[in-house]
Amino acid sequence: MRPLVLRRLPAGLAAMALVSAWAMPAQAAPSAAAKVDFYVKSYTVTPGPGTSIATRLFADRTLALAGDAVSLRYQFIDQDPAFRFSPQSAGDNCRTVTPGNVDLSCSPPVTALTPAGADSGQSGAIIRIAADAAPGLQATLTATMTVKGYAPVTRTARITVGEGVTLTSVTGDRFVRAAPGASVNGPLEIRNTGSVAAQGVGFRAGRAYFLESRTQYSNCDYVDGRLAWCTFDQALEPGTTYRVNLPFRVRADTPAPGLEASTFEWMTDEELADEQQWQRNAGYGPTGTPGRGGVLRLTPVATAKAGPPQALTGNPQHALKFTITGRNSADLAAVGATVSGPEGAVVTVPVGLLNHGPATFDDSSNTGVPKTRFFVPKGSTAVRVPDRCYPMSADGTDDWARPGAPGAPRYKCYSSALLKPGGTVKFEFGLRVDQVIPGARGAVTFVVEAEAGELNPANNTAAVVINPAAAPAPGDGGGEGGGEGGLPITGPQGALFGAIGLLLVLAGAGALVLTRRRAA
């Protein structure tokens, strides 16, 4: 396969970086220093307009940083003069270091590194290829990350000049009405509107859970039954339109009513290979495994020809947009905890959600896995916080700059991208008991944003109790607070739950507005 490039960093991947079926238990901070690393994307690009450098930064544990603690340096060292960095604008956080635009220094606004990775957030890091650069010409991009207090780390990426080809989406977005369990077909049409034949193409699919592939083809990759990629070893001749039909089924556990969508973005086979490498190495999860069915083909079929690497000059894509009919939802329950410990002790408090079914909630779609909200009991301090939990203000706003930050009175946690019936989302907090208060209460709760709603609001809030005043009676699994493992929400901290109720009402109203905007 020829080298390939993609110049577009999909927003969907950013969301994929938060995904995990279970939250990993929080551990006490090791004495050894954290290990830091990073990855830079390789590209195949056409001469002319610049391509932004995608870089993702990591640490083997949550590492809080000052705003100026990270620097990145990119260099073309002894490379062909066709490869340069573009001049920067006034508001960029990158600057060329030496004449010739081959040495670039960036100060990314990164305030924390985590095992899941953090985007660099750099601006002005753009590669520009000379207009007369020949297709197939390659250069090595050398990148060095320096984190204050740590040794510099150096990585490289490959930059390849691609022959420009132009593909245009013919079908555009297609709208479908279907009920859970219905079979649907997704016809896509793409046209070569340029003057150069495209020697091999493919597309990246949106991996929406609600669409199950009825046939899994050998030239496509699938993740848990979801279509991820397809590659076509065919030549798309200039002036010709090609069609492919994708057989799907709307999963029976799709919430309804609701709106769903799946996108399909085309690229050359070189670009697709680069994009798959970026996903594997940048912490976005598996790229999938090939199906065992036959070969999916574009029609009409043309004989493939050998040629130089290629890259698209545009960004052709389609979307299948579904109105899910009928009614289907799930009973989600908050999972609380009861723990004990003396003053000064750090106790582990597991909280989360349990899906009693029948519907599945998918955070990569409009159904959205509810965000877990944890309220710390009085007399205690959160000293160990999961990486995917963020301090939350009284009005429900996240402090995105401080993932896993200790010491906040309340947190919002981002859970599994797929919460199936019987599935559980768990977050383990370490709470230090600053003062022994018998029956000190916090809470765990959530808000459902999906139009399908939720079946049983009575168990949407559960109590978190430290040093209960008395052991619960045998068989007492809850109380008027509901939830799983919760206790009756009464007593001196009832005002806390009144405030939580008001916050949920406000968040629910915001969710309704968001759902309607998505529908628009």
Short mmCIF file of C-alpha atoms in Angstrom, two decimals:
data_model
loop_
_atom_site.label_atom_id
_atom_site.label_comp_id
_atom_site.label_asym_id
_atom_site.label_seq_id
_atom_site.Cartn_x
_atom_site.Cartn_y
_atom_site.Cartn_z
CA MET A 1 0.00 0.00 0.00
CA ARG A 2 1.28 3.46 -0.86
CA PRO A 3 1.86 6.02 1.90
CA LEU A 4 -1.23 8.04 2.72
CA VAL A 5 -2.21 11.23 4.54
CA LEU A 6 -5.12 12.85 6.22
CA ARG A 7 -5.07 16.55 7.00
CA ARG A 8 -8.23 16.59 9.05
CA LEU A 9 -8.33 15.76 12.73
CA PRO A 10 -11.90 14.49 13.30
CA ALA A 11 -13.77 15.95 16.24
CA GLY A 12 -15.29 12.55 16.85
CA LEU A 13 -11.96 11.18 17.92
CA ALA A 14 -11.63 13.72 20.57
CA ALA A 15 -14.60 12.23 22.17
CA MET A 16 -13.18 8.71 21.75
CA ALA A 17 -10.28 9.53 24.04
CA LEU A 18 -12.60 9.60 27.10
CA VAL A 19 -14.00 6.15 26.49
CA SER A 20 -13.65 3.19 28.89
CA ALA A 21 -16.10 0.51 29.99
CA TRP A 22 -15.07 0.97 33.64
CA ALA A 23 -13.28 3.73 35.47
CA MET A 24 -9.91 2.49 36.68
CA PRO A 25 -9.55 2.52 40.48
CA ALA A 26 -7.72 5.58 41.74
CA GLN A 27 -4.35 4.71 43.27
CA ALA A 28 -2.16 6.42 45.78
CA ALA A 29 0.50 8.60 44.13
CA PRO A 30 3.68 6.56 43.55
CA SER A 31 6.97 7.94 44.76
CA ALA A 32 8.63 7.58 41.32
CA ALA A 33 8.33 10.46 38.86
CA ALA A 34 5.68 10.25 36.19
CA LYS A 35 6.65 9.14 32.68
CA VAL A 36 5.73 11.60 29.92
CA ASP A 37 5.52 10.95 26.19
CA PHE A 38 3.82 12.24 23.04
CA TYR A 39 2.92 11.28 19.49
CA VAL A 40 2.95 13.31 16.26
CA LYS A 41 0.80 12.40 13.29
CA SER A 42 2.31 11.49 9.92
CA TYR A 43 0.78 13.04 6.81
CA THR A 44 0.47 12.70 3.04
CA VAL A 45 -0.45 16.16 1.77
CA THR A 46 -0.77 18.02 -1.49
CA PRO A 47 1.40 21.05 -2.28
CA GLY A 48 -0.06 24.44 -1.48
CA PRO A 49 -2.42 25.08 1.49
CA GLY A 50 -0.91 24.22 4.84
CA THR A 51 -1.62 21.24 7.09
CA SER A 52 -1.85 21.65 10.87
CA ILE A 53 0.36 19.33 12.92
CA ALA A 54 -1.67 17.05 15.23
CA THR A 55 0.13 16.15 18.44
CA ARG A 56 -1.11 14.29 21.51
CA LEU A 57 0.60 14.36 24.90
CA PHE A 58 0.60 11.66 27.60
CA ALA A 59 1.65 10.80 31.13
CA ASP A 60 1.37 7.44 32.85
CA ARG A 61 -0.76 9.06 35.58
CA THR A 62 -2.60 12.34 36.02
CA LEU A 63 0.02 15.09 36.06
CA ALA A 64 -1.18 18.61 36.86
CA LEU A 65 0.94 21.30 35.22
CA ALA A 66 1.36 25.04 35.20
CA GLY A 67 0.14 26.74 32.06
CA ASP A 68 3.67 27.25 30.70
CA ALA A 69 5.14 23.89 31.73
CA VAL A 70 5.07 22.27 28.27
CA SER A 71 6.97 23.31 25.16
CA LEU A 72 7.08 21.64 21.74
CA ARG A 73 9.72 22.12 19.05
CA TYR A 74 9.30 20.96 15.45
CA GLN A 75 12.20 20.83 12.98
CA PHE A 76 12.97 19.86 9.40
CA ILE A 77 16.63 18.95 9.89
CA ASP A 78 18.62 18.58 6.66
CA GLN A 79 15.43 17.90 4.68
CA ASP A 80 14.37 18.90 1.16
CA PRO A 81 13.70 22.68 0.99
CA ALA A 82 10.19 21.93 -0.32
CA PHE A 83 9.14 21.33 3.32
CA ARG A 84 8.64 24.44 5.48
CA PHE A 85 6.48 25.82 8.28
CA SER A 86 3.96 28.54 7.43
CA PRO A 87 4.42 32.04 8.90
CA GLN A 88 2.44 32.52 12.09
CA SER A 89 -0.33 34.95 12.93
CA ALA A 90 -0.31 37.36 15.87
CA GLY A 91 -2.55 35.19 18.08
CA ASP A 92 -0.66 31.91 17.54
CA ASN A 93 1.28 30.20 20.32
CA CYS A 94 3.95 28.92 17.88
CA ARG A 95 6.88 30.91 16.47
CA THR A 96 9.66 30.13 13.99
CA VAL A 97 13.04 30.06 15.72
CA THR A 98 15.49 30.50 12.83
CA PRO A 99 15.36 31.97 9.31
CA GLY A 100 14.11 29.63 6.61
CA ASN A 101 10.98 28.46 8.48
CA VAL A 102 12.41 25.02 9.28
CA ASP A 103 12.50 25.34 13.10
CA LEU A 104 9.30 26.00 15.05
CA SER A 105 8.78 26.48 18.81
CA CYS A 106 5.33 26.16 20.41
CA SER A 107 3.96 26.85 23.91
CA PRO A 108 0.78 24.75 24.09
CA PRO A 109 -1.75 25.69 26.81
CA VAL A 110 -1.73 22.27 28.47
CA THR A 111 -2.55 22.19 32.19
CA ALA A 112 -2.65 18.41 32.75
CA LEU A 113 -1.35 15.21 31.19
CA THR A 114 -3.21 11.91 31.65
CA PRO A 115 -2.90 8.31 30.40
CA ALA A 116 -5.83 9.01 28.03
CA GLY A 117 -3.86 11.82 26.41
CA ALA A 118 -4.33 15.54 25.86
CA ASP A 119 -4.42 17.46 22.61
CA SER A 120 -1.59 19.98 22.38
CA GLY A 121 -3.91 22.92 21.66
CA GLN A 122 -1.12 24.57 19.67
CA SER A 123 -1.90 27.16 17.02
CA GLY A 124 0.33 28.18 14.14
CA ALA A 125 2.03 24.78 13.73
CA ILE A 126 1.35 24.41 10.01
CA ILE A 127 3.36 22.56 7.37
CA ARG A 128 3.44 24.03 3.87
CA ILE A 129 4.69 22.13 0.81
CA ALA A 130 6.25 23.98 -2.13
CA ALA A 131 3.99 24.14 -5.18
CA ASP A 132 6.58 22.43 -7.40
CA ALA A 133 7.21 19.50 -5.01
CA ALA A 134 7.01 16.16 -6.83
CA PRO A 135 4.48 13.53 -5.63
CA GLY A 136 6.23 10.88 -3.56
CA LEU A 137 8.83 13.26 -2.06
CA GLN A 138 9.24 12.59 1.68
CA ALA A 139 10.67 14.41 4.70
CA THR A 140 11.19 13.56 8.37
CA LEU A 141 9.59 15.91 10.88
CA THR A 142 11.53 15.88 14.17
CA ALA A 143 9.56 16.90 17.26
CA THR A 144 10.76 17.41 20.84
CA MET A 145 8.52 17.81 23.90
CA THR A 146 9.92 19.35 27.07
CA VAL A 147 7.95 19.28 30.32
CA LYS A 148 9.45 21.31 33.16
CA GLY A 149 11.14 18.96 35.58
CA TYR A 150 11.42 16.11 33.05
CA ALA A 151 13.96 15.11 30.42
CA PRO A 152 13.06 16.11 26.84
CA VAL A 153 11.40 13.47 24.64
CA THR A 154 11.98 13.34 20.86
CA ARG A 155 9.73 11.67 18.28
CA THR A 156 9.55 11.78 14.47
CA ALA A 157 6.79 11.77 11.85
CA ARG A 158 6.78 11.19 8.10
CA ILE A 159 5.54 13.87 5.72
CA THR A 160 4.85 12.71 2.12
CA VAL A 161 3.89 14.81 -0.89
CA GLY A 162 0.73 13.38 -2.46
CA GLU A 163 -0.70 13.81 -5.93
CA GLY A 164 -3.90 15.83 -5.64
CA VAL A 165 -7.19 14.14 -6.52
CA THR A 166 -10.70 15.60 -6.20
CA LEU A 167 -13.71 13.58 -5.04
CA THR A 168 -17.19 15.00 -4.48
CA SER A 169 -20.07 13.55 -2.47
CA VAL A 170 -23.06 13.04 -4.77
CA THR A 171 -25.73 11.80 -2.37
CA GLY A 172 -24.98 14.25 0.45
CA ASP A 173 -26.96 13.66 3.65
CA ARG A 174 -29.77 11.11 3.52
CA PHE A 175 -32.72 11.10 5.93
CA VAL A 176 -34.30 7.85 7.10
CA ARG A 177 -37.19 6.90 9.40
CA ALA A 178 -36.82 3.54 11.10
CA ALA A 179 -37.89 1.74 14.26
CA PRO A 180 -35.57 -0.28 16.53
CA GLY A 181 -34.87 -3.64 14.86
CA ALA A 182 -35.57 -2.42 11.30
CA SER A 183 -33.25 -3.28 8.37
CA VAL A 184 -32.03 -0.26 6.37
CA ASN A 185 -29.63 0.28 3.47
CA GLY A 186 -27.14 3.11 3.24
CA PRO A 187 -26.33 3.93 -0.40
CA LEU A 188 -23.37 6.30 -0.81
CA GLU A 189 -22.27 7.88 -4.09
CA ILE A 190 -18.93 9.55 -4.77
CA ARG A 191 -17.73 11.20 -8.00
CA ASN A 192 -14.25 11.94 -9.26
CA THR A 193 -14.64 15.57 -10.32
CA GLY A 194 -10.92 16.11 -10.99
CA SER A 195 -8.65 15.30 -13.89
CA VAL A 196 -6.56 12.61 -12.16
CA ALA A 197 -7.71 9.05 -11.47
CA ALA A 198 -7.86 8.17 -7.76
CA GLN A 199 -5.76 5.01 -7.35
CA GLY A 200 -7.49 3.47 -4.32
CA VAL A 201 -9.86 5.16 -1.87
CA GLY A 202 -11.65 4.45 1.38
CA PHE A 203 -13.87 6.00 4.01
CA ARG A 204 -13.98 6.36 7.77
CA ALA A 205 -17.39 5.63 9.29
CA GLY A 206 -18.84 7.26 12.39
CA ARG A 207 -19.04 3.95 14.34
CA ALA A 208 -22.49 4.75 15.66
CA TYR A 209 -23.64 1.95 17.97
CA PHE A 210 -27.28 2.14 16.87
CA LEU A 211 -26.32 0.86 13.36
CA GLU A 212 -25.39 -2.81 13.25
CA SER A 213 -23.84 -4.15 10.03
CA ARG A 214 -25.91 -7.00 8.58
CA THR A 215 -22.86 -8.15 6.56
CA GLN A 216 -19.24 -7.67 7.62
CA TYR A 217 -17.01 -7.39 4.54
CA SER A 218 -13.38 -8.47 4.33
CA ASN A 219 -12.18 -5.06 3.08
CA CYS A 220 -13.86 -3.24 5.98
CA ASP A 221 -12.91 -3.07 9.66
CA TYR A 222 -15.40 -3.36 12.51
CA VAL A 223 -15.28 -2.50 16.22
CA ASP A 224 -17.80 -4.50 18.27
CA GLY A 225 -19.96 -4.94 15.19
CA ARG A 226 -19.81 -1.26 14.26
CA LEU A 227 -18.50 -0.27 10.84
CA ALA A 228 -15.24 1.68 11.25
CA TRP A 229 -13.42 1.77 7.88
CA CYS A 230 -13.65 0.44 4.33
CA THR A 231 -10.89 0.42 1.70
CA PHE A 232 -11.46 -0.06 -2.03
CA ASP A 233 -8.54 -1.26 -4.16
CA GLN A 234 -10.06 0.32 -7.25
CA ALA A 235 -9.31 3.24 -9.54
CA LEU A 236 -11.92 6.01 -9.66
CA GLU A 237 -11.70 7.51 -13.12
CA PRO A 238 -12.24 11.25 -13.77
CA GLY A 239 -15.84 12.18 -14.53
CA THR A 240 -17.25 8.90 -13.18
CA THR A 241 -19.67 8.38 -10.29
CA TYR A 242 -19.34 5.31 -8.06
CA ARG A 243 -21.89 3.79 -5.70
CA VAL A 244 -21.66 1.51 -2.67
CA ASN A 245 -24.57 0.08 -0.66
CA LEU A 246 -24.12 -0.51 3.07
CA PRO A 247 -26.52 -3.02 4.70
CA PHE A 248 -27.45 -1.98 8.26
CA ARG A 249 -29.93 -2.84 10.99
CA VAL A 250 -31.12 -0.41 13.66
CA ARG A 251 -30.29 -2.20 16.90
CA ALA A 252 -33.24 -3.38 18.94
CA ASP A 253 -31.94 -1.62 22.07
CA THR A 254 -31.79 1.82 20.41
CA PRO A 255 -33.63 4.44 22.52
CA ALA A 256 -36.76 5.82 20.89
CA PRO A 257 -38.00 8.31 19.94
CA GLY A 258 -34.81 10.10 19.02
CA LEU A 259 -32.46 11.40 16.36
CA GLU A 260 -29.30 9.56 15.33
CA ALA A 261 -26.66 9.96 12.63
CA SER A 262 -23.58 8.29 11.22
CA THR A 263 -21.01 10.02 9.01
CA PHE A 264 -18.78 8.67 6.24
CA GLU A 265 -15.66 10.61 5.26
CA TRP A 266 -13.75 9.72 2.09
CA MET A 267 -9.99 9.82 1.63
CA THR A 268 -7.30 8.15 -0.44
CA ASP A 269 -5.98 4.79 0.73
CA GLU A 270 -2.73 6.51 1.77
CA GLU A 271 -4.61 9.01 3.90
CA LEU A 272 -6.71 6.27 5.45
CA ALA A 273 -3.60 4.28 6.45
CA ASP A 274 -2.11 7.37 8.14
CA GLU A 275 -5.35 8.03 9.96
CA GLN A 276 -5.51 4.47 11.30
CA GLN A 277 -1.92 4.75 12.53
CA TRP A 278 -2.77 8.03 14.29
CA GLN A 279 -5.77 6.47 16.02
CA ARG A 280 -3.79 3.48 17.27
CA ASN A 281 -0.83 5.51 18.58
CA ALA A 282 -2.65 8.60 19.86
CA GLY A 283 -4.79 6.73 22.40
CA TYR A 284 -8.08 6.70 20.49
CA GLY A 285 -8.63 2.96 20.81
CA PRO A 286 -8.59 0.01 18.40
CA THR A 287 -9.03 0.50 14.68
CA GLY A 288 -11.07 -2.70 14.37
CA THR A 289 -10.77 -6.11 12.70
CA PRO A 290 -11.69 -7.11 9.13
CA GLY A 291 -15.00 -8.82 8.47
CA ARG A 292 -15.28 -12.40 7.23
CA GLY A 293 -17.73 -11.79 4.40
CA GLY A 294 -17.06 -11.05 0.75
CA VAL A 295 -15.49 -7.94 -0.75
CA LEU A 296 -17.52 -4.73 -0.78
CA ARG A 297 -17.15 -3.02 -4.16
CA LEU A 298 -17.71 0.36 -5.69
CA THR A 299 -19.64 0.23 -8.96
CA PRO A 300 -18.87 0.74 -11.78
CA VAL A 301 -15.53 -1.01 -11.30
CA ALA A 302 -12.34 0.15 -13.03
CA THR A 303 -8.96 -1.52 -13.16
CA ALA A 304 -6.56 -0.20 -10.54
CA LYS A 305 -3.29 1.32 -11.77
CA ALA A 306 0.06 1.90 -10.09
CA GLY A 307 1.02 5.49 -9.39
CA PRO A 308 2.47 7.96 -6.89
CA PRO A 309 1.00 8.62 -3.42
CA GLN A 310 -2.20 10.69 -3.50
CA ALA A 311 -4.11 13.01 -1.19
CA LEU A 312 -7.53 14.61 -1.51
CA THR A 313 -7.84 18.29 -2.32
CA GLY A 314 -11.27 18.48 -0.63
CA ASN A 315 -13.19 16.87 2.23
CA PRO A 316 -16.03 14.76 0.76
CA GLN A 317 -18.35 13.14 3.27
CA HIS A 318 -21.92 11.92 3.71
CA ALA A 319 -24.23 11.43 6.66
CA LEU A 320 -27.07 9.02 7.23
CA LYS A 321 -29.50 10.79 9.56
CA PHE A 322 -32.18 8.73 11.29
CA THR A 323 -35.41 9.57 13.02
CA ILE A 324 -35.88 6.65 15.40
CA THR A 325 -39.60 5.96 15.78
CA GLY A 326 -41.53 4.18 18.53
CA ARG A 327 -40.79 4.21 22.25
CA ASN A 328 -37.84 2.50 23.92
CA SER A 329 -35.89 3.63 26.97
CA ALA A 330 -34.15 2.26 30.05
CA ASP A 331 -34.22 2.37 33.82
CA LEU A 332 -30.93 3.87 34.98
CA ALA A 333 -30.09 3.81 38.67
CA ALA A 334 -27.55 5.82 40.63
CA VAL A 335 -25.18 3.67 42.69
CA GLY A 336 -24.21 5.12 46.07
CA ALA A 337 -21.98 3.84 48.88
CA THR A 338 -21.68 3.58 52.64
CA VAL A 339 -18.18 3.58 54.17
CA SER A 340 -16.57 4.15 57.57
CA GLY A 341 -13.24 5.49 58.74
CA PRO A 342 -11.62 7.42 61.60
CA GLU A 343 -10.51 11.02 61.39
CA GLY A 344 -7.54 11.39 59.04
CA ALA A 345 -8.23 8.13 57.18
CA VAL A 346 -8.66 8.03 53.38
CA VAL A 347 -11.64 5.84 52.49
CA THR A 348 -12.45 4.50 49.01
CA VAL A 349 -15.92 5.49 47.78
CA PRO A 350 -17.18 3.75 44.60
CA VAL A 351 -20.08 5.53 42.90
CA GLY A 352 -21.69 5.28 39.48
CA LEU A 353 -24.62 4.14 37.35
CA LEU A 354 -26.39 0.85 36.61
CA ASN A 355 -28.47 0.27 33.47
CA HIS A 356 -31.47 -1.99 34.12
CA GLY A 357 -32.40 -1.82 30.39
CA PRO A 358 -33.91 -2.42 27.95
CA ALA A 359 -32.27 0.42 25.92
CA THR A 360 -28.54 1.08 25.44
CA PHE A 361 -27.08 4.56 25.94
CA ASP A 362 -24.28 5.54 23.55
CA ASP A 363 -22.16 8.59 24.36
CA SER A 364 -20.99 8.89 20.74
CA SER A 365 -24.58 9.57 19.60
CA ASN A 366 -27.51 11.78 20.54
CA THR A 367 -28.65 9.33 23.23
CA GLY A 368 -25.63 10.21 25.37
CA VAL A 369 -24.52 8.28 28.45
CA PRO A 370 -25.63 10.41 31.41
CA LYS A 371 -22.85 12.26 33.18
CA THR A 372 -22.40 11.12 36.77
CA ARG A 373 -22.53 13.91 39.35
CA PHE A 374 -20.92 13.30 42.71
CA PHE A 375 -21.43 15.52 45.77
CA VAL A 376 -18.77 15.07 48.48
CA PRO A 377 -20.16 14.44 51.99
CA LYS A 378 -19.67 17.10 54.63
CA GLY A 379 -16.58 16.66 56.81
CA SER A 380 -14.51 14.98 54.08
CA THR A 381 -12.20 16.04 51.21
CA ALA A 382 -11.67 14.34 47.86
CA VAL A 383 -7.93 13.55 47.69
CA ARG A 384 -8.04 10.88 44.96
CA VAL A 385 -10.16 11.68 41.92
CA PRO A 386 -10.55 9.65 38.67
CA ASP A 387 -9.00 11.20 35.56
CA ARG A 388 -12.40 11.48 33.86
CA CYS A 389 -13.96 13.50 36.66
CA TYR A 390 -13.87 17.30 36.66
CA PRO A 391 -14.64 19.84 39.40
CA MET A 392 -18.18 21.14 38.88
CA SER A 393 -19.55 24.55 39.84
CA ALA A 394 -22.89 25.04 41.58
CA ASP A 395 -24.61 25.64 38.22
CA GLY A 396 -23.24 22.40 36.71
CA THR A 397 -20.36 23.91 34.70
CA ASP A 398 -17.26 21.73 34.31
CA ASP A 399 -13.74 22.95 35.05
CA TRP A 400 -12.18 21.32 31.98
CA ALA A 401 -8.70 22.57 32.83
CA ARG A 402 -8.47 20.39 35.96
CA PRO A 403 -9.24 16.71 35.27
CA GLY A 404 -8.86 14.62 38.41
CA ALA A 405 -8.21 17.69 40.57
CA PRO A 406 -8.66 17.05 44.32
CA GLY A 407 -10.42 19.27 46.83
CA ALA A 408 -13.66 20.21 45.01
CA PRO A 409 -17.05 19.88 46.73
CA ARG A 410 -18.71 18.35 43.65
CA TYR A 411 -17.65 16.59 40.43
CA LYS A 412 -19.03 15.67 37.03
CA CYS A 413 -17.69 12.40 35.61
CA TYR A 414 -17.70 11.28 31.99
CA SER A 415 -18.47 7.62 31.72
CA SER A 416 -18.53 4.75 29.25
CA ALA A 417 -19.24 5.52 25.61
CA LEU A 418 -21.58 2.51 25.61
CA LEU A 419 -23.83 1.60 28.54
CA LYS A 420 -25.69 -1.61 27.67
CA PRO A 421 -28.45 -3.27 29.76
CA GLY A 422 -26.83 -4.80 32.81
CA GLY A 423 -23.78 -2.58 32.38
CA THR A 424 -22.31 -0.46 35.13
CA VAL A 425 -20.22 2.69 35.13
CA LYS A 426 -18.03 3.06 38.21
CA PHE A 427 -15.82 5.84 39.58
CA GLU A 428 -13.70 5.36 42.71
CA PHE A 429 -12.96 8.44 44.82
CA GLY A 430 -10.58 8.57 47.76
CA LEU A 431 -12.11 10.75 50.51
CA ARG A 432 -10.13 11.92 53.53
CA VAL A 433 -12.19 12.03 56.71
CA ASP A 434 -11.41 15.48 58.12
CA GLN A 435 -14.10 15.32 60.79
CA VAL A 436 -16.13 12.34 62.01
CA ILE A 437 -19.77 13.35 61.53
CA PRO A 438 -22.15 10.43 62.16
CA GLY A 439 -24.24 9.85 59.06
CA ALA A 440 -22.45 12.50 56.96
CA ARG A 441 -24.14 12.42 53.56
CA GLY A 442 -23.24 13.21 49.99
CA ALA A 443 -24.94 12.00 46.85
CA VAL A 444 -24.50 10.59 43.38
CA THR A 445 -26.96 11.45 40.62
CA PHE A 446 -27.21 12.03 36.86
CA VAL A 447 -29.21 13.78 34.15
CA VAL A 448 -30.57 12.02 31.05
CA GLU A 449 -30.25 14.14 27.90
CA ALA A 450 -31.76 11.65 25.43
CA GLU A 451 -35.18 12.46 23.97
CA ALA A 452 -36.27 8.92 24.91
CA GLY A 453 -35.95 9.92 28.57
CA GLU A 454 -35.52 7.52 31.47
CA LEU A 455 -38.07 5.06 32.89
CA ASN A 456 -37.73 5.40 36.67
CA PRO A 457 -36.76 8.79 38.17
CA ALA A 458 -37.18 7.36 41.70
CA ASN A 459 -33.73 5.76 41.64
CA ASN A 460 -31.83 8.54 39.90
CA THR A 461 -30.22 9.77 43.14
CA ALA A 462 -28.43 7.64 45.73
CA ALA A 463 -26.84 8.56 49.03
CA VAL A 464 -23.13 8.44 49.84
CA VAL A 465 -22.73 8.04 53.59
CA ILE A 466 -19.55 8.22 55.65
CA ASN A 467 -19.68 6.74 59.19
CA PRO A 468 -23.40 5.86 59.29
CA ALA A 469 -25.06 6.60 62.60
CA ALA A 470 -26.58 3.12 62.70
CA ALA A 471 -26.46 0.05 60.51
CA PRO A 472 -29.43 -0.26 58.11
CA ALA A 473 -32.05 -2.81 58.94
CA PRO A 474 -31.76 -6.17 57.10
CA GLY A 475 -33.28 -5.94 53.63
CA ASP A 476 -33.16 -2.13 53.59
CA GLY A 477 -31.73 -1.59 50.08
CA GLY A 478 -32.60 2.04 49.63
CA GLY A 479 -35.23 4.42 50.87
CA GLU A 480 -36.84 7.53 49.54
CA GLY A 481 -33.52 8.54 48.00
CA GLY A 482 -33.73 5.64 45.57
CA GLY A 483 -30.67 4.46 43.72
CA GLU A 484 -28.71 1.27 44.16
CA GLY A 485 -27.21 0.83 47.61
CA GLY A 486 -28.53 4.21 48.71
CA LEU A 487 -29.98 5.18 52.07
CA PRO A 488 -33.04 7.28 52.96
CA ILE A 489 -32.28 10.91 52.11
CA THR A 490 -33.52 12.54 55.28
CA GLY A 491 -32.00 14.27 58.28
CA PRO A 492 -29.81 17.35 58.65
CA GLN A 493 -28.43 17.23 55.09
CA GLY A 494 -31.82 17.28 53.36
CA ALA A 495 -31.01 20.77 52.08
CA LEU A 496 -28.14 19.30 50.08
CA PHE A 497 -30.54 17.11 48.12
CA GLY A 498 -32.91 20.01 47.59
CA ALA A 499 -30.06 21.89 45.94
CA ILE A 500 -29.22 18.82 43.87
CA GLY A 501 -32.83 18.59 42.73
CA LEU A 502 -32.76 22.21 41.56
CA LEU A 503 -29.50 21.56 39.68
CA LEU A 504 -31.07 18.56 37.94
CA VAL A 505 -34.09 20.61 36.87
CA LEU A 506 -31.81 23.26 35.35
CA ALA A 507 -29.65 20.62 33.65
CA GLY A 508 -32.73 18.85 32.30
CA ALA A 509 -33.98 22.06 30.75
CA GLY A 510 -30.59 22.60 29.12
CA ALA A 511 -30.63 19.02 27.82
CA LEU A 512 -34.04 19.60 26.20
CA VAL A 513 -32.73 22.70 24.42
CA LEU A 514 -29.62 20.78 23.31
CA THR A 515 -31.73 17.91 21.93
CA ARG A 516 -33.90 20.32 19.94
CA ARG A 517 -30.81 22.07 18.54
CA ARG A 518 -29.39 18.70 17.51
CA ALA A 519 -32.66 17.91 15.80
CA ALA A 520 -32.48 21.21 13.92
#
